[in-house]
XYZ file of C-alpha atoms in Angstrom:
678
model
C 0.000 0.000 0.000
C 1.278 3.458 -0.889
C 1.735 5.524 2.235
C -1.039 8.090 2.547
C -2.686 10.033 5.322
C -5.473 8.136 7.038
C -8.913 9.600 6.299
C -10.825 11.307 9.076
C -13.692 9.227 10.438
C -17.287 10.204 9.853
C -19.245 12.037 12.546
C -20.400 9.503 15.134
C -23.783 10.142 16.662
C -26.379 8.434 18.834
C -30.038 9.301 18.321
C -31.067 10.169 21.865
C -33.441 12.080 24.085
C -36.145 11.117 26.577
C -38.241 12.171 29.577
C -37.088 15.760 30.182
C -34.557 18.319 28.971
C -32.576 17.776 32.194
C -32.369 13.985 31.772
C -31.469 14.304 28.084
C -28.756 16.882 28.783
C -27.136 14.466 31.223
C -27.316 11.700 28.604
C -25.751 13.925 25.910
C -22.819 14.906 28.101
C -22.199 11.269 29.015
C -22.295 10.217 25.355
C -19.862 12.977 24.359
C -17.522 11.836 27.120
C -17.604 8.319 25.595
C -16.207 9.603 22.314
C -19.350 10.526 20.405
C -18.430 13.365 18.015
C -21.845 14.895 17.302
C -25.312 15.097 18.804
C -28.518 13.732 17.304
C -31.575 15.002 19.154
C -34.730 12.913 19.369
C -37.781 15.045 20.184
C -40.973 13.584 21.589
C -44.086 13.377 19.426
C -45.904 16.426 20.857
C -42.851 18.556 20.062
C -42.619 17.088 16.560
C -46.297 17.652 15.777
C -46.759 21.085 17.350
C -48.635 20.314 20.561
C -47.887 21.411 24.091
C -47.684 18.635 26.725
C -51.084 19.583 28.163
C -52.986 19.037 24.887
C -55.383 16.073 24.779
C -53.464 14.416 21.923
C -50.208 14.633 23.894
C -51.563 12.387 26.639
C -49.329 9.351 27.094
C -46.784 10.666 24.572
C -44.776 13.211 26.599
C -41.094 12.260 26.797
C -41.736 8.782 25.353
C -39.801 8.658 22.083
C -37.715 11.766 22.655
C -37.269 14.893 24.721
C -40.117 17.390 25.183
C -39.122 20.932 24.193
C -42.009 23.298 24.807
C -40.232 26.675 24.962
C -36.920 28.486 25.218
C -36.371 27.352 28.812
C -36.458 23.702 27.761
C -33.993 24.280 24.913
C -31.729 26.260 27.236
C -31.707 23.385 29.720
C -31.251 20.750 26.999
C -27.896 22.220 25.958
C -26.646 23.482 29.299
C -22.836 23.194 29.548
C -22.617 22.114 25.875
C -20.989 24.923 23.834
C -23.086 25.060 20.674
C -20.457 26.863 18.595
C -18.212 23.791 19.068
C -20.925 21.179 18.457
C -22.354 19.569 15.325
C -26.005 18.958 16.182
C -28.563 17.033 14.165
C -32.205 17.610 15.059
C -34.838 15.173 13.827
C -37.668 17.648 13.394
C -39.847 18.452 10.401
C -43.160 20.316 10.641
C -41.829 22.386 13.559
C -38.235 22.592 12.274
C -38.230 26.391 11.945
C -39.393 26.721 15.538
C -36.788 24.357 16.991
C -33.946 25.967 15.023
C -35.078 29.396 16.255
C -34.941 28.151 19.862
C -31.490 26.641 19.188
C -30.227 29.920 17.717
C -31.467 31.970 20.678
C -29.793 29.583 23.153
C -26.551 29.869 21.159
C -26.829 33.673 21.307
C -27.312 33.458 25.075
C -24.122 31.371 25.273
C -22.293 34.161 23.426
C -21.773 32.079 20.284
C -21.162 33.526 16.828
C -24.301 32.346 14.991
C -22.452 32.109 11.691
C -20.264 29.396 13.251
C -23.129 27.055 14.178
C -23.022 23.714 12.373
C -25.539 20.929 12.211
C -28.697 19.792 10.479
C -32.445 20.085 10.812
C -34.257 17.218 9.091
C -37.078 19.435 7.769
C -38.246 17.051 4.996
C -42.011 17.252 5.148
C -42.712 15.091 2.070
C -41.627 11.863 3.727
C -43.820 12.779 6.701
C -46.864 12.604 4.433
C -45.635 9.267 3.108
C -44.215 7.333 6.026
C -43.524 8.926 9.397
C -46.664 10.946 9.999
C -45.482 14.015 11.937
C -46.787 16.485 9.357
C -49.010 19.365 10.474
C -49.642 21.781 7.618
C -50.713 21.217 3.982
C -48.013 20.753 1.316
C -48.002 24.357 0.054
C -47.486 26.087 3.418
C -45.066 23.344 4.505
C -42.937 24.026 1.439
C -43.044 27.735 2.249
C -41.751 27.099 5.781
C -38.934 24.992 4.350
C -38.087 27.626 1.733
C -38.041 30.458 4.280
C -35.788 28.464 6.559
C -33.341 27.561 3.802
C -33.028 31.156 2.612
C -32.542 32.386 6.196
C -29.835 29.881 7.085
C -27.884 30.355 3.848
C -27.713 34.076 4.647
C -27.192 33.937 8.433
C -26.070 30.414 9.485
C -24.026 29.350 6.446
C -22.599 26.174 7.998
C -26.045 24.822 8.875
C -27.804 22.201 6.747
C -31.391 23.542 6.788
C -32.884 20.379 5.315
C -32.075 16.701 5.289
C -33.899 15.124 2.340
C -34.881 11.971 4.113
C -35.106 8.668 2.280
C -34.550 6.769 5.540
C -38.235 6.578 6.393
C -39.171 5.706 2.825
C -37.236 2.452 3.143
C -38.841 1.887 6.551
C -42.201 2.208 4.770
C -41.180 -0.473 2.276
C -39.484 1.482 -0.513
C -37.277 -0.389 -2.944
C -33.843 1.148 -3.659
C -35.236 2.680 -6.855
C -38.199 4.211 -5.012
C -35.973 5.435 -2.201
C -33.657 7.299 -4.569
C -36.370 8.539 -6.938
C -38.713 9.856 -4.255
C -35.903 11.555 -2.328
C -34.558 13.202 -5.475
C -38.054 14.317 -6.484
C -38.415 15.936 -3.057
C -35.063 17.699 -3.484
C -36.175 19.019 -6.871
C -39.422 20.346 -5.359
C -37.511 22.105 -2.574
C -34.841 23.609 -4.829
C -37.427 24.767 -7.364
C -39.390 26.450 -4.559
C -36.299 28.240 -3.230
C -35.298 29.359 -6.731
C -38.813 30.563 -7.560
C -39.237 32.417 -4.236
C -36.857 35.137 -5.408
C -35.236 35.254 -1.960
C -31.850 34.049 -3.217
C -30.018 35.813 -6.083
C -29.018 33.456 -8.938
C -25.297 33.873 -8.229
C -25.871 32.571 -4.668
C -27.938 29.537 -5.632
C -24.874 27.301 -5.522
C -24.677 28.051 -1.776
C -28.214 26.697 -1.388
C -27.387 23.494 -3.275
C -24.232 23.035 -1.195
C -26.261 23.027 2.040
C -28.789 20.419 0.918
C -28.029 17.193 2.738
C -29.659 13.767 2.749
C -30.532 11.269 5.457
C -30.391 7.749 4.123
C -31.225 4.211 5.197
C -29.042 1.158 4.703
C -30.434 -2.364 4.840
C -28.729 -5.690 5.322
C -28.252 -6.310 1.562
C -25.096 -4.274 1.908
C -23.721 -4.676 -1.637
C -26.986 -3.403 -3.120
C -27.117 -0.656 -0.495
C -23.569 0.473 -1.258
C -24.435 0.601 -4.956
C -27.510 2.624 -4.039
C -25.277 5.215 -2.385
C -23.073 5.453 -5.463
C -26.181 5.863 -7.625
C -27.488 8.554 -5.291
C -24.289 10.565 -5.758
C -24.253 10.156 -9.523
C -27.882 11.261 -9.912
C -27.452 14.236 -7.568
C -24.446 15.409 -9.551
C -26.457 15.164 -12.789
C -29.524 17.009 -11.436
C -27.600 19.854 -9.814
C -25.445 20.345 -12.912
C -28.106 20.005 -15.609
C -31.250 21.355 -13.918
C -29.687 24.098 -11.797
C -26.468 24.867 -13.675
C -24.147 24.385 -10.703
C -20.608 24.360 -12.089
C -18.717 24.110 -8.791
C -18.055 20.396 -8.224
C -17.750 20.922 -4.466
C -21.248 22.414 -4.304
C -22.617 19.426 -6.250
C -21.200 16.873 -3.822
C -23.747 14.401 -2.442
C -23.629 14.923 1.325
C -25.461 12.447 3.498
C -25.820 11.077 6.979
C -27.285 7.711 7.810
C -29.085 5.698 10.394
C -29.065 2.081 9.353
C -32.225 0.059 9.038
C -34.633 -0.369 11.942
C -37.286 -2.086 9.809
C -35.197 -5.275 9.741
C -34.525 -5.435 13.485
C -36.308 -8.376 15.056
C -37.881 -9.099 18.404
C -37.156 -12.801 17.868
C -33.499 -13.608 18.660
C -32.710 -9.892 19.039
C -28.999 -10.630 19.489
C -28.906 -11.165 15.701
C -29.608 -7.462 15.308
C -26.001 -6.689 16.218
C -24.584 -8.377 13.127
C -27.340 -6.847 11.018
C -26.327 -3.392 12.244
C -22.652 -4.073 11.453
C -23.422 -5.234 7.906
C -25.667 -2.256 7.322
C -22.989 0.131 8.550
C -20.512 -1.375 6.077
C -22.845 -0.393 3.221
C -22.289 3.300 3.978
C -18.632 3.211 5.031
C -16.757 0.660 2.842
C -16.747 2.773 -0.304
C -14.749 5.981 0.157
C -16.438 7.623 -2.844
C -19.867 6.996 -1.332
C -19.083 7.223 2.384
C -21.514 8.834 4.832
C -20.588 12.118 6.499
C -22.317 11.075 9.722
C -23.529 7.737 11.073
C -25.900 6.830 13.881
C -26.772 3.233 14.616
C -29.887 1.794 16.242
C -29.537 -0.437 19.272
C -29.911 -4.214 19.257
C -33.096 -4.065 21.372
C -35.123 -1.382 19.574
C -37.744 -3.941 18.521
C -38.307 -4.597 22.238
C -38.614 -1.039 23.505
C -36.591 2.055 24.398
C -32.827 1.302 24.452
C -30.850 1.949 27.625
C -27.674 4.094 27.667
C -25.579 0.886 27.704
C -27.311 -0.342 24.524
C -26.580 2.964 22.797
C -22.965 2.756 23.959
C -22.687 -0.676 22.326
C -23.797 0.813 19.005
C -21.327 3.683 19.360
C -18.525 1.208 20.039
C -19.379 -0.635 16.800
C -18.558 2.562 14.901
C -15.414 3.219 16.891
C -14.018 -0.274 16.331
C -14.475 0.042 12.566
C -12.999 3.550 12.391
C -10.085 3.141 14.796
C -9.143 -0.553 14.846
C -9.630 -1.567 11.211
C -7.630 -0.346 8.218
C -10.722 0.926 6.373
C -9.690 4.593 6.374
C -6.199 3.900 4.978
C -7.282 3.149 1.395
C -8.763 4.872 -1.620
C -12.107 3.579 -2.892
C -11.804 -0.214 -2.952
C -14.650 -0.673 -5.482
C -13.225 1.549 -8.211
C -13.098 -0.400 -11.466
C -15.382 -3.233 -10.357
C -17.533 -4.235 -13.349
C -20.076 -5.885 -11.018
C -20.546 -2.716 -8.983
C -20.635 -0.493 -12.061
C -23.310 -2.611 -13.734
C -25.515 -2.504 -10.640
C -25.064 1.250 -10.237
C -25.839 1.853 -13.917
C -29.062 -0.153 -13.638
C -30.155 1.752 -10.536
C -29.423 5.109 -12.178
C -31.435 4.213 -15.283
C -34.464 3.013 -13.332
C -34.360 5.941 -10.909
C -34.175 8.574 -13.638
C -37.209 6.989 -15.300
C -39.212 7.123 -12.054
C -38.096 10.707 -11.359
C -39.317 11.674 -14.842
C -42.648 9.940 -14.189
C -43.111 11.999 -11.016
C -42.164 15.218 -12.807
C -44.814 14.488 -15.430
C -47.387 14.291 -12.603
C -46.410 17.799 -11.516
C -43.606 16.926 -9.111
C -43.338 15.449 -5.623
C -46.023 17.610 -3.998
C -48.591 16.716 -6.667
C -47.656 13.038 -6.361
C -48.249 13.265 -2.590
C -51.628 14.933 -2.943
C -52.792 12.455 -5.596
C -51.866 9.535 -3.338
C -49.518 8.011 -5.956
C -46.388 7.945 -3.795
C -48.167 6.599 -0.729
C -49.946 3.808 -2.604
C -46.651 2.759 -4.235
C -44.977 2.497 -0.831
C -47.864 0.588 0.755
C -47.784 -1.840 -2.181
C -44.014 -2.325 -2.004
C -44.192 -2.953 1.731
C -47.038 -5.450 1.283
C -45.013 -7.322 -1.337
C -42.007 -7.474 1.015
C -44.127 -8.805 3.871
C -45.605 -11.402 1.539
C -42.105 -12.581 0.541
C -41.153 -12.933 4.211
C -44.303 -14.879 5.055
C -43.760 -17.168 2.064
C -40.154 -17.791 3.123
C -38.765 -16.294 -0.093
C -36.971 -13.577 1.875
C -35.067 -15.158 4.755
C -34.852 -13.544 8.196
C -32.779 -15.583 10.611
C -34.654 -16.383 13.798
C -37.988 -15.315 12.298
C -38.813 -17.541 9.347
C -35.745 -19.802 9.404
C -33.333 -21.121 12.053
C -35.909 -20.358 14.701
C -34.509 -22.686 17.355
C -32.495 -20.883 19.996
C -30.730 -21.269 23.293
C -32.059 -19.207 26.232
C -30.949 -15.608 25.726
C -29.163 -14.048 28.726
C -29.658 -10.577 27.214
C -33.424 -10.893 27.506
C -33.697 -13.209 30.502
C -35.372 -10.361 32.367
C -37.309 -8.485 29.698
C -38.433 -5.826 32.141
C -34.814 -4.686 32.599
C -33.690 -5.262 28.983
C -35.150 -1.909 27.928
C -35.496 1.531 29.439
C -38.864 2.742 30.706
C -40.113 6.279 31.194
C -41.575 7.119 34.600
C -45.366 7.513 34.108
C -45.297 10.442 36.541
C -42.904 12.306 34.241
C -45.736 13.705 32.114
C -47.418 15.471 35.023
C -44.120 17.117 35.987
C -43.541 18.342 32.435
C -47.083 19.726 32.220
C -46.676 21.557 35.536
C -43.369 23.037 34.368
C -45.111 24.259 31.206
C -47.815 25.990 33.277
C -45.147 27.607 35.464
C -43.377 28.888 32.348
C -46.569 30.460 31.001
C -47.354 32.030 34.387
C -43.939 33.699 34.613
C -43.432 35.063 31.103
C -44.261 38.498 29.704
C -47.725 37.619 28.407
C -48.159 40.837 26.437
C -44.922 40.302 24.542
C -45.809 36.650 23.858
C -49.230 37.509 22.432
C -47.856 40.379 20.355
C -45.215 38.111 18.830
C -47.887 35.535 17.930
C -49.971 38.256 16.296
C -47.006 39.292 14.137
C -46.376 35.652 13.219
C -49.965 35.214 12.014
C -49.872 38.461 10.014
C -46.614 37.370 8.373
C -48.056 33.955 7.574
C -51.107 35.589 5.976
C -48.771 37.598 3.741
C -45.685 36.474 1.835
C -42.837 37.578 4.085
C -40.144 35.258 5.420
C -41.421 33.652 8.621
C -38.089 33.151 10.387
C -37.730 36.625 11.921
C -41.230 36.448 13.397
C -40.460 32.950 14.689
C -37.274 34.171 16.361
C -39.241 36.864 18.194
C -41.758 34.249 19.342
C -38.878 32.180 20.742
C -37.426 35.155 22.617
C -40.877 36.157 23.911
C -41.465 32.812 25.626
C -44.069 31.454 23.208
C -44.616 27.693 23.479
C -44.327 25.033 20.782
C -48.073 24.505 20.693
C -48.822 28.234 20.516
C -46.429 28.724 17.590
C -47.958 25.797 15.712
C -51.582 26.786 16.445
C -50.937 30.322 15.199
C -49.845 28.842 11.876
C -52.680 26.273 11.883
C -55.103 29.190 12.120
C -53.676 30.576 8.872
C -52.546 27.478 6.980
C -54.975 24.814 8.203
C -54.038 21.182 8.865
C -53.520 18.266 6.494
C -54.580 14.628 6.587
C -52.425 12.662 4.181
C -53.801 9.869 1.956
C -53.509 6.439 3.616
C -52.702 4.531 0.416
C -54.723 1.539 1.641
C -57.670 1.590 -0.749
C -55.501 1.816 -3.869
C -52.904 -0.800 -2.852
C -53.159 -3.889 -5.090
C -53.383 -7.471 -3.837
C -49.946 -8.538 -2.584
C -50.609 -12.128 -1.489
C -51.963 -14.903 -3.688
C -55.325 -16.334 -2.585
C -55.645 -19.393 -4.818
C -57.355 -22.472 -3.454
C -55.408 -24.104 -0.638
C -53.412 -20.965 0.231
C -53.401 -19.510 3.774
C -55.210 -16.386 2.602
C -57.929 -18.467 0.933
C -58.477 -20.318 4.225
C -58.808 -17.048 6.128
C -61.195 -15.720 3.489
C -63.384 -18.750 4.096
C -63.357 -18.078 7.863
C -64.299 -14.440 7.229
C -67.174 -15.354 4.885
C -68.580 -18.061 7.180
C -68.399 -15.811 10.239
C -70.119 -12.936 8.424
C -72.882 -15.320 7.292
C -73.411 -16.653 10.819
C -73.658 -13.111 12.180
C -76.063 -12.117 9.420
C -73.918 -9.215 8.270
C -72.881 -8.583 4.692
C -69.216 -8.287 5.647
C -67.124 -8.395 8.780
C -66.078 -4.839 9.615
C -62.682 -4.034 11.161
C -61.773 -0.610 12.483
C -58.021 0.008 12.398
C -57.214 2.921 14.697
C -54.052 4.819 15.564
C -54.629 6.703 18.821
C -52.282 9.436 19.993
C -49.485 11.009 17.966
C -47.619 7.933 16.711
C -47.377 8.472 12.960
C -45.560 5.241 12.082
C -48.487 3.772 10.188
C -46.709 1.011 8.232
C -47.954 -1.826 10.433
C -51.515 -0.508 10.591
C -51.576 -0.140 6.811
C -50.364 -3.696 6.269
C -53.059 -5.071 8.586
C -55.676 -2.957 6.812
C -54.607 -4.100 3.339
C -54.460 -7.801 4.271
C -57.815 -7.638 6.104
C -59.346 -6.048 3.014
C -57.900 -8.810 0.833
C -59.315 -11.408 3.240
C -62.827 -10.061 2.781
C -63.181 -7.570 5.626
C -64.674 -4.149 5.192
C -61.899 -2.025 6.664
C -62.412 1.366 8.278
C -59.052 3.135 8.483
C -59.056 6.904 8.922
C -55.308 7.389 9.224
C -53.220 8.654 12.105
C -53.584 10.975 15.076
C -56.966 10.111 16.553
C -58.229 10.502 20.104
C -59.747 7.501 21.915
C -63.086 9.343 21.745
C -62.883 9.603 17.926
C -61.967 5.924 17.605
C -64.860 4.771 19.762
C -67.304 7.080 17.973
C -66.217 5.589 14.626
C -66.502 2.040 15.983
C -70.093 2.652 17.082
C -71.098 4.596 13.963
C -69.665 1.958 11.627
C -71.082 -0.934 13.708
C -67.736 -2.752 13.547
C -67.053 -6.298 14.678
C -63.523 -5.593 15.950
C -61.299 -2.643 16.860
C -57.575 -2.942 16.123
C -55.251 -0.373 17.714
C -51.694 0.233 16.502
C -49.226 2.054 18.786
C -45.430 2.075 18.533
C -44.638 5.113 20.687
C -45.114 3.526 24.110
C -48.378 5.328 24.896
C -50.396 2.084 24.922
C -50.617 1.941 28.716
C -52.428 5.289 28.745
C -54.521 5.202 25.581
C -55.698 1.589 25.230
C -57.477 1.454 28.627
C -59.203 4.722 27.679
C -60.544 3.140 24.476
C -61.735 0.103 26.455
C -63.496 2.253 29.046
C -65.210 4.389 26.415
C -66.370 1.301 24.518
C -67.841 -0.143 27.694
C -69.712 3.090 28.375
C -71.355 2.888 24.945
C -72.884 -0.468 25.849
C -71.034 -2.295 23.062
C -67.708 -2.566 24.807
C -65.477 -5.445 25.718
C -68.045 -7.067 27.988
C -71.570 -7.963 26.800
C -73.908 -4.970 27.018
C -77.611 -4.258 26.546
C -77.184 -3.319 22.892
C -75.493 -6.473 21.714
C -72.286 -8.503 21.911
C -68.945 -6.985 22.857
C -66.473 -5.609 20.352
C -63.111 -7.327 20.809
C -60.166 -4.938 20.947
C -56.770 -6.103 19.697
C -53.524 -4.165 19.991
C -50.314 -4.236 17.956
C -47.004 -2.462 18.481
C -43.728 -2.451 20.375
C -45.191 -3.597 23.694
C -43.066 -5.073 26.507
C -44.285 -8.415 27.844
C -45.356 -7.013 31.233
C -47.431 -4.337 29.483
C -48.982 -6.963 27.187
C -50.082 -8.943 30.237
C -51.586 -5.826 31.810
C -53.479 -4.988 28.601
C -54.966 -8.471 28.388
C -56.001 -8.262 32.039
C -57.676 -4.929 31.269
C -59.804 -6.570 28.573
C -57.740 -6.565 25.383
C -58.507 -9.714 23.408
C -55.058 -10.155 21.837
C -51.692 -8.371 21.698
C -49.377 -8.618 18.687
C -45.746 -7.486 18.647
C -43.002 -7.515 15.963
C -42.400 -11.241 16.537
C -45.861 -11.899 15.041
C -44.728 -11.365 11.459
C -47.403 -13.508 9.765
C -50.076 -10.976 8.801
C -52.433 -13.539 7.286
C -52.221 -15.510 10.533
C -52.998 -12.326 12.498
C -56.106 -11.729 10.375
C -57.189 -15.308 11.123
C -56.709 -14.629 14.841
C -58.871 -11.526 14.540
C -61.687 -13.658 13.090
C -61.268 -16.091 15.987
C -61.626 -13.256 18.509
C -64.774 -12.017 16.758
C -66.248 -15.528 17.010
C -65.341 -15.816 20.693
C -66.869 -12.406 21.450
C -70.082 -13.391 19.682
C -70.185 -16.863 21.300
C -69.841 -18.706 17.994
C -68.360 -22.191 17.878
C -64.737 -22.443 16.713
C -64.262 -23.042 12.995
C -62.170 -25.946 11.813
C -60.954 -23.967 8.790
C -57.123 -23.879 8.833
C -55.606 -20.404 9.099
């Protein structure tokens, strides 16, 4: 090997935040002391979706999947004793990205930092929220305006900041193929860059600075050769688009800049120790090739399919990165795939297919039009359904799930209650009280005046960032900022993609789906109803709808009439729909950890209607089933509370789940068991 300087490692991050700003600050400082080189902030769902902790939809969600940040005081406490002008901070925030960056900037000013020196990233990709992650608030047009205003502000005032992370990560989590992942992300980037260009806020000679600050957040699955080729294709297509569509001549400004969290979709609850080698292989996909190497990497923990990882689990994932970067010889070589005809052929094929799909989306009117029409969502739901069907058929192997299922007792999960971290249920009340104290002690006149200016600016065409900064300084809360904009922009309910998804699983005679169809038809006939009706509900703020959508699609294909109204519903709305639609079963999907709060509420409300989970005067009970990331102790408690069945990630057979749902309907209606195989 020719002697050459060893390359610098990528930024090493851990996606972290929970409970309170104080607890998260302590965690961040510990992680930095362990050798982490950047911060990646996880915000809780109320913060992400623009609700204060005391809002009805925030119940059970506060501090669960991230840190609650309700106002400047929380942000100040979150970064106490962490000098922001020396830190590279990534913030996973989208609909409320402008608000969180404004809070971050004000805290940096209070620390005495030079704002122009701040470096980091706000995710700020609203398109993938409509498609996969579900933390959108505003309609596409106003959302694109918020993104545009933020990009133009940061390019002028915080030039080292990446104001948007075009985020294909969640597209893969929603089932996207590599071609869909690249094509949809690039179509989003085109929509954003076109909007910035057409806003007139950036002179043409400065547009290269905008392109240079566009970053991407990418997923990497276990098929690491294909994933590495995907990254090379990403870079090639980005170079072509920025050069040909936007005329960027500076090669440095055209560079494809991306960070990565490797795949969580493929992490399993069964034999979770296997997740460690999956994570390592997935990391190799974005580090092996120097010409397509990630700028920043954060890895999930081995136990994420079980619940919230503990600090030790996150440390293990950080150490995986450190061993590769500091013990191996990876960073001593030029690109090791240069000249490989196998790699080049795969990359060429990906580029060709992606450009064709990008062109198809442009012909529809671009990414925003393809969101509003439901095209992108239905394509993702279909792709995910096809993947699940391959797994169930055994065509796609997952060790410990559909092959090599035998296992020795696992010492890592011998005590499941201590194998994950739990959030103190009393935490929410403390956060709510702190919010009320903040409101009581602020300058109320200044807060209301700043909100009035924000609404006037939103009703016009001025840049919203200055008004947002004043709201931050005036002590406005996250919910107040978002509601001011809701009053002007309205809210948006994205298409579910369920009704237009084609059949993914064969139902010929003798197949498992055919057997379940027979059970459905016989049960409907015995009950004297035209069809069995299943309500699929997502209570609370959890927007990860992939599982709910797959249940809805398979139930539809099995002969159910499915009522699925999308995400972000209160228990009251779910129960009202169940009664109005006269359903035979209610299925609740929750991945955020709020099941202990929200599911009992649904059960209690159903019972009060007289058609609940115990026989009532108006007819038989409605069985309630629950699916999600639910620890075993919680699953036991839910069943004791009246839930008919609990499904977790280990229950990967969707057709089998639909058969179980029919069984629970028969039990609830006192029908004899059917001898039809499921």
